[in-house]
Short mmCIF file of C-alpha atoms in Angstrom, two decimals:
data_model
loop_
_atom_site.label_atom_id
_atom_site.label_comp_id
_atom_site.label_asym_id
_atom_site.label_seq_id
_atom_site.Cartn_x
_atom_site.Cartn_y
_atom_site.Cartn_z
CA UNK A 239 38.63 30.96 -9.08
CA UNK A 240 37.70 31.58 -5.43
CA UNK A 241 34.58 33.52 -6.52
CA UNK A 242 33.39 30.11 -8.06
CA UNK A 243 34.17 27.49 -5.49
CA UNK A 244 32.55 29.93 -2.95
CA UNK A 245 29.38 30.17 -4.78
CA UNK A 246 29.53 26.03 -5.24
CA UNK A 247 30.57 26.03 -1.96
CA UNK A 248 27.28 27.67 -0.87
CA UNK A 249 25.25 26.37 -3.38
CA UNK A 250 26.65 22.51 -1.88
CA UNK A 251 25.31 23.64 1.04
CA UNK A 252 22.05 24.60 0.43
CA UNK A 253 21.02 21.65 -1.45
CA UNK A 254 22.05 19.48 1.80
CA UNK A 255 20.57 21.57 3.53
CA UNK A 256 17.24 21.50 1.78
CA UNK A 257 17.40 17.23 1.42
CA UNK A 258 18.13 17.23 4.82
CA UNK A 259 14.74 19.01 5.95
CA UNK A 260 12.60 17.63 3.43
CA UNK A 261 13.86 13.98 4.81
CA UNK A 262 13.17 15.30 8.79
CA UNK A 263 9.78 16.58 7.48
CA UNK A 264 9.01 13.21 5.94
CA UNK A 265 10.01 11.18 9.02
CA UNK A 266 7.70 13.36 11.06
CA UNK A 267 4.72 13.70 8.98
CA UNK A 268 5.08 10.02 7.68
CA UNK A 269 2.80 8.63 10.55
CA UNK A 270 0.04 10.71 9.50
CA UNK A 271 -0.25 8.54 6.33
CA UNK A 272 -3.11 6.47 6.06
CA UNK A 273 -0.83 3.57 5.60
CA UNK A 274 -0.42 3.06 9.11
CA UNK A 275 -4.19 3.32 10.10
CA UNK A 276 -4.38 0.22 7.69
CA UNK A 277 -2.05 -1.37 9.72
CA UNK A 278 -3.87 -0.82 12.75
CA UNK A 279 -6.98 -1.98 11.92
CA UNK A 280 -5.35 -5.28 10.20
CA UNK A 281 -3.58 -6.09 13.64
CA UNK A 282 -6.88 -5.13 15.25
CA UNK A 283 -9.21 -7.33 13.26
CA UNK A 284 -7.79 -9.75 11.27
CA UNK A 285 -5.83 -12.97 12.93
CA UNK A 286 -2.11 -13.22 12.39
CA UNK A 287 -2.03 -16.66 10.22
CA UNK A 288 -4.73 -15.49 7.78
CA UNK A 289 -4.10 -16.12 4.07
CA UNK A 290 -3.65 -13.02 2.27
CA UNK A 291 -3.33 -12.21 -1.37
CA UNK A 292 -1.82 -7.82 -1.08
CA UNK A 293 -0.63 -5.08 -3.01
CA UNK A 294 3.42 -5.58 -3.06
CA UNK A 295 4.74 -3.91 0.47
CA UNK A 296 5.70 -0.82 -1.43
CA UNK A 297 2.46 -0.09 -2.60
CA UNK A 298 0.03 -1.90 0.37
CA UNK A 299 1.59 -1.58 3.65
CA UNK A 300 1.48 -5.08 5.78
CA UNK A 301 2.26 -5.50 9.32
CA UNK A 302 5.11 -8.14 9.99
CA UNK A 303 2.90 -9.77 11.76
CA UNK A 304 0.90 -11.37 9.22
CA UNK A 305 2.91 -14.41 8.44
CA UNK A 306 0.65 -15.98 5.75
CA UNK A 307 0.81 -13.13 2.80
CA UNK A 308 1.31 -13.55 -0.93
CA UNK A 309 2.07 -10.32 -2.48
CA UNK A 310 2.37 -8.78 -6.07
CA UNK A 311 6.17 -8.94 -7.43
CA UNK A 312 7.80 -5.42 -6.89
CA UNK A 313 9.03 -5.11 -10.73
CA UNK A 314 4.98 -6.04 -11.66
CA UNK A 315 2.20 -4.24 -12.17
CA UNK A 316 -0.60 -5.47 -10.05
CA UNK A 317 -3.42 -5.62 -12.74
CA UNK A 318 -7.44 -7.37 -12.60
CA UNK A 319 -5.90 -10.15 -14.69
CA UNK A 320 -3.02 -10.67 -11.78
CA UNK A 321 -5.13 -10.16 -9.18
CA UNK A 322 -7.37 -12.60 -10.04
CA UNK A 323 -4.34 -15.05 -11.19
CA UNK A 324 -3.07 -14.77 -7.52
CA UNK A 325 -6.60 -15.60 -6.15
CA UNK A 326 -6.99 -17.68 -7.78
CA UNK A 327 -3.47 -19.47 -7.08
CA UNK A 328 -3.85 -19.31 -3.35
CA UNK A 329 -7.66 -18.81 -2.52
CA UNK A 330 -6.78 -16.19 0.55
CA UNK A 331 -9.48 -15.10 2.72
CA UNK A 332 -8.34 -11.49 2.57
CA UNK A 333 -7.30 -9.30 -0.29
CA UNK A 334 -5.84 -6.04 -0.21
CA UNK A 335 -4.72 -3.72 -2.49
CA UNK A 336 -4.93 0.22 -3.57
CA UNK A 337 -7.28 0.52 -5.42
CA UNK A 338 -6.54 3.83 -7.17
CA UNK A 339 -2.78 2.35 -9.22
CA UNK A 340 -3.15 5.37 -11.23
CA UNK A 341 -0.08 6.30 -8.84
CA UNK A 342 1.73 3.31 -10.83
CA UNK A 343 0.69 4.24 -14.31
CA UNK A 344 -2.30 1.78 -14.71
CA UNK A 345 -5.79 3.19 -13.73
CA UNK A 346 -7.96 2.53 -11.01
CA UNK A 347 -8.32 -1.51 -10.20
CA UNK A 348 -12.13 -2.04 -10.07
CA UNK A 349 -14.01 -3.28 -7.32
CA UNK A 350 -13.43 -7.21 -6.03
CA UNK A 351 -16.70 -8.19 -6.84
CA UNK A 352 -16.20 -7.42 -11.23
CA UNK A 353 -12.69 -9.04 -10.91
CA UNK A 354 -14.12 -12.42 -9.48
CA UNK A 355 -17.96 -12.49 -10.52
CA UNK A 356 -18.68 -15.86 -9.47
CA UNK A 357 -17.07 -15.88 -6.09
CA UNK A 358 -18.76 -14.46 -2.82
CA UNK A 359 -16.90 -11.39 -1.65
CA UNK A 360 -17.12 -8.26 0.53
CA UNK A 361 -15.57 -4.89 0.96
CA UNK A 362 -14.84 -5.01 4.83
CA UNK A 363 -13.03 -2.07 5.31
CA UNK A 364 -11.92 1.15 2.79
CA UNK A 365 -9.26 3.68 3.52
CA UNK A 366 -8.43 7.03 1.59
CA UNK A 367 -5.89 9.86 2.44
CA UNK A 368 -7.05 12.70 4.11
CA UNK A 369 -6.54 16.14 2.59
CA UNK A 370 -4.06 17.86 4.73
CA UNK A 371 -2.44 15.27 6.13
CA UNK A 372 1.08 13.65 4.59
CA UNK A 373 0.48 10.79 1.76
CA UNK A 374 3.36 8.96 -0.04
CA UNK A 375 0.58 8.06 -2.84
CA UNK A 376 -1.72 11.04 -2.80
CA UNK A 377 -5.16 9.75 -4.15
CA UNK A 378 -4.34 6.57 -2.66
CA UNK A 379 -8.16 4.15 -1.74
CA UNK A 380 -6.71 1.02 0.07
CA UNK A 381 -9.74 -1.44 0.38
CA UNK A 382 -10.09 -4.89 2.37
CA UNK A 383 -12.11 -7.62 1.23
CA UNK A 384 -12.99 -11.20 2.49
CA UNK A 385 -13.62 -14.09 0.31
CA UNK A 386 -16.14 -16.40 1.48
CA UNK A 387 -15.64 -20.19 -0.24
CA UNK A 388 -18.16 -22.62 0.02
CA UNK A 389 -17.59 -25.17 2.89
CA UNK A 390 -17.28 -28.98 2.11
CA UNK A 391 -20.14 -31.03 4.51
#
């Protein structure tokens, strides 16, 4: 009997030991993601009260800043059709989103300009994760784009 709680004595151990490293090595490395170079160059070049359509924060990362954001639900699959639904809903200037949601089971969004055909947009800005380097979503292409709507006279 003291032969076995021993051994799951140690073995108690080592597992807490190992979840304790691998959760140091992620706060660490976590900076290197390409999340927060997205980040950056939001604060850098886009104003603060800009209407955005994003990602849900667990998928596309948003500075608090940005005050003026509509995001996919959490518990909802951010698909073309609900993409364009919440464009449509809130005509943002900026969308963003990762493009490659084969990391949440459904494929690789296409490009802006397929989803909304008959609206003006551009791809202002594209990040991907760099080999080497940590990545909560490895794969992960996080594009920017800007709408451009027609302006009354």
């Amino acid at each position: 009997l003291i032969v076995l709680m021993t051994f799951l004595f140690i073995m108690d151990i080592s597992v807490n030991i190992r979840s304790t490293v691998k959760s140091r090595k992620y706060e660490f490395r976590q900076h290197e993601d390409v999340a927060y170079e997205v980040g950056d160059w939001l604060r850098t070049n886009v104003s603060s009260d800009t209407k955005i359509v994003a990602d849900h924060y667990k998928y596309f990362y948003m500075p608090p800043v940005f005050k003026n954001v509509t995001t996919s639900n959490w518990n909802e699959a951010l698909t073309p059709e609900r993409l364009a639904g919440l464009i449509r809903e809130y005509d943002p200037e900026i969308v963003c989103y990762n493009e490659n949601s084969s990391i949440k089971g459904i494929g690789i969004i296409p490009p802006l300009e397929k989803i909304l055909p008959n609206k003006k947009v551009r791809l202002i800005k594209a990040f991907e994760n760099k080999k080497g380097h940590y990545q909560r979503y490895p794969g992960a292409k996080f594009v920017i784009y800007r709408i451009e709507y027609e302006k009354d006279i």
